[in-house]
Steps between C-alpha positions, in 0.01 A plus 500: 500500500426401136746483189345699215638295246437135623242584767674301756390576861711242690730704723780254501568577127564883587826651574608859595771620327687844484227630277199352690296176487517281206345156387732215473257272345510661175866642539594301159311784323688779688415687835130563553499775774190456712485866621499683178170655406292267285458647143408318195790446263509757229460371157442681173160598345323257270546581123206649330349228284684225694178307536433446135577134402441256201503130559633264236181293523170587663402348824289205488141532647624294805806724539276811450275382790791464744674830372160692571447348843858563598476886391190527716611287798846632542364845598371352830685182570828313429435256235639142383476409137526143512561395144647184357849517347491669142161660578622848428534642843696802381255577238205487756656773704566724209157682543543554872864650433365723240226617742751603766735657243213707374464634857880573506556229765811320517487129413782232591494139367725292726634163389718246682753440221719727296468336184109517500541876612669580171265296302180667655632862481588451125137350449342787694697768289338346186144541657581841664719648232473864608567411860832484645530141620806423698664167609651504862719188567862392525695681228222746431493744798615825346149608442239401778224728427251523207129465405479148553758322698572127454733372774630191705345480842847570645488831326172619653690643806592791262127629504429496881322648665178545308669575152243264300128562456450130359740232565465192271674178669553218252549154629499600861502114615853474337857560627630755613161670594339175658551494880735803494397737787719780369364500149161460629513807728678706219216391251256651759704805568527610126141533438257763544191288388422149412692196357436264218642163552554297165548111533381165384598341842411715801674398820338438832530872601299613205239224552459612859466859390229411256321291765527772751344750240820722487565411124258460216578202279432508120559170314577434127550124425513523110786626282431747213506229230223317687696166511536264798817557719730208434480234771826326569544130423662328798737229466631314821818311440864473655732766406683312228197415317366862533796608300425262226144656486651839511733453201225340313263804570770739391528329160113472467459875552818635311296731288412719815701656777529260781538595871632242743447610870737338754481552879857597555792699344713184543268290320467764226889482433491117495199465278646775269821312466319177428269629247770711343677165378257474237253798515565853518362672818555803702469548897330759691519539867560754761879435445482590136679813463375588166148391558327768289703407194441137544124542530496729173730264325250216589192696402672608167612138404125387468569121584782491750517326840537683824565323820365725785448507890212698631639832387304434180176380655319854483453779289732432197299403194659293224260456200431127399675367798454151622592408862625219682565478884762252607456355857177691532458354833812641643459694838638827342192519293151587639145493347519867397824481330391183304179676384728803378745276331221317310359842426803570271342278234200576260519879526522582130197569283657306222579195723258507782528144599872450608633170679575473872679184648569438853751232574471362870706238694203420715125586570479856615196693659646822388504409135155339506375833651653696229326288243191515667512871531560550125214267410260695720593819350435369152155354623402809665496697181358218273808412300 
């Protein structure tokens, strides 16, 4: 007894209805009947010439080395590309995507968050301008098949079983994929071949897979512009004094977009109201109904202030952004999240330095580990 969609084998999750046995573990995606014959999901043929691509900038020598190694290794093994934030992970996988499309094989790029799906799909379409690149996420499910599919991890169920030749999982250590047995099983069920994992902060599962030899790890610790990753300045002080430091920091960096990360939605509202007494700012959290419009407005403004929860910690790129994390020692955050938040700064070729400030109410091992990880990444590549 095994579910063909999420690969569940626990008999307690199966139920026999009027049409036969089905899996209740992934019932949120509709009934997956166990006794139906296993056939790969039917998808359209790859368009002729879909593999042709043109990057906006050529890959750096360091990116080329990883891209070539990935293209060879993925034929035999699952591969983790462990690259620092802003290293160009998407661009690194382009040659591998092209290689599969040339062989008329289906490629899917799965991403945790909807906003990033839309951004990556748009970027890939500019690279593969003759291919049909589709985004599949909330509000974009009318068309679910193309040459190159970019979807949220929740939408992967549409391609099970075995509809995808190459699966690229972006940020597998992030919510909602991390520790989600159903999404993990679906990601296994959809693929005919191997998987590429992309992240700067692999979790314990991926680290163990590497140690056991089931996943090959390719590392890249330098950004395309060759400048060091911004290492956070850490200030430990009471919350009230921290707010004074925050206001001073906001005025000192008023020429740039400023992202202020806070640990909770409630705090985002409180800090937003406080700052709006004398500075205009926007708020972005999982409760923000017009989140796409807020992010796009912040990006276009060029020197605005965005109060954000962890929904902004990964994937979204804001040129010239500086970053402050308020209450960086809060239990909501973890080392990986802090690394990702710091990674929003210094990504632009015209402004490769950026500024990152962590405000803490007390000494914190997690914050120290984040700082150490970024310093070691810079040392490992000699920048």
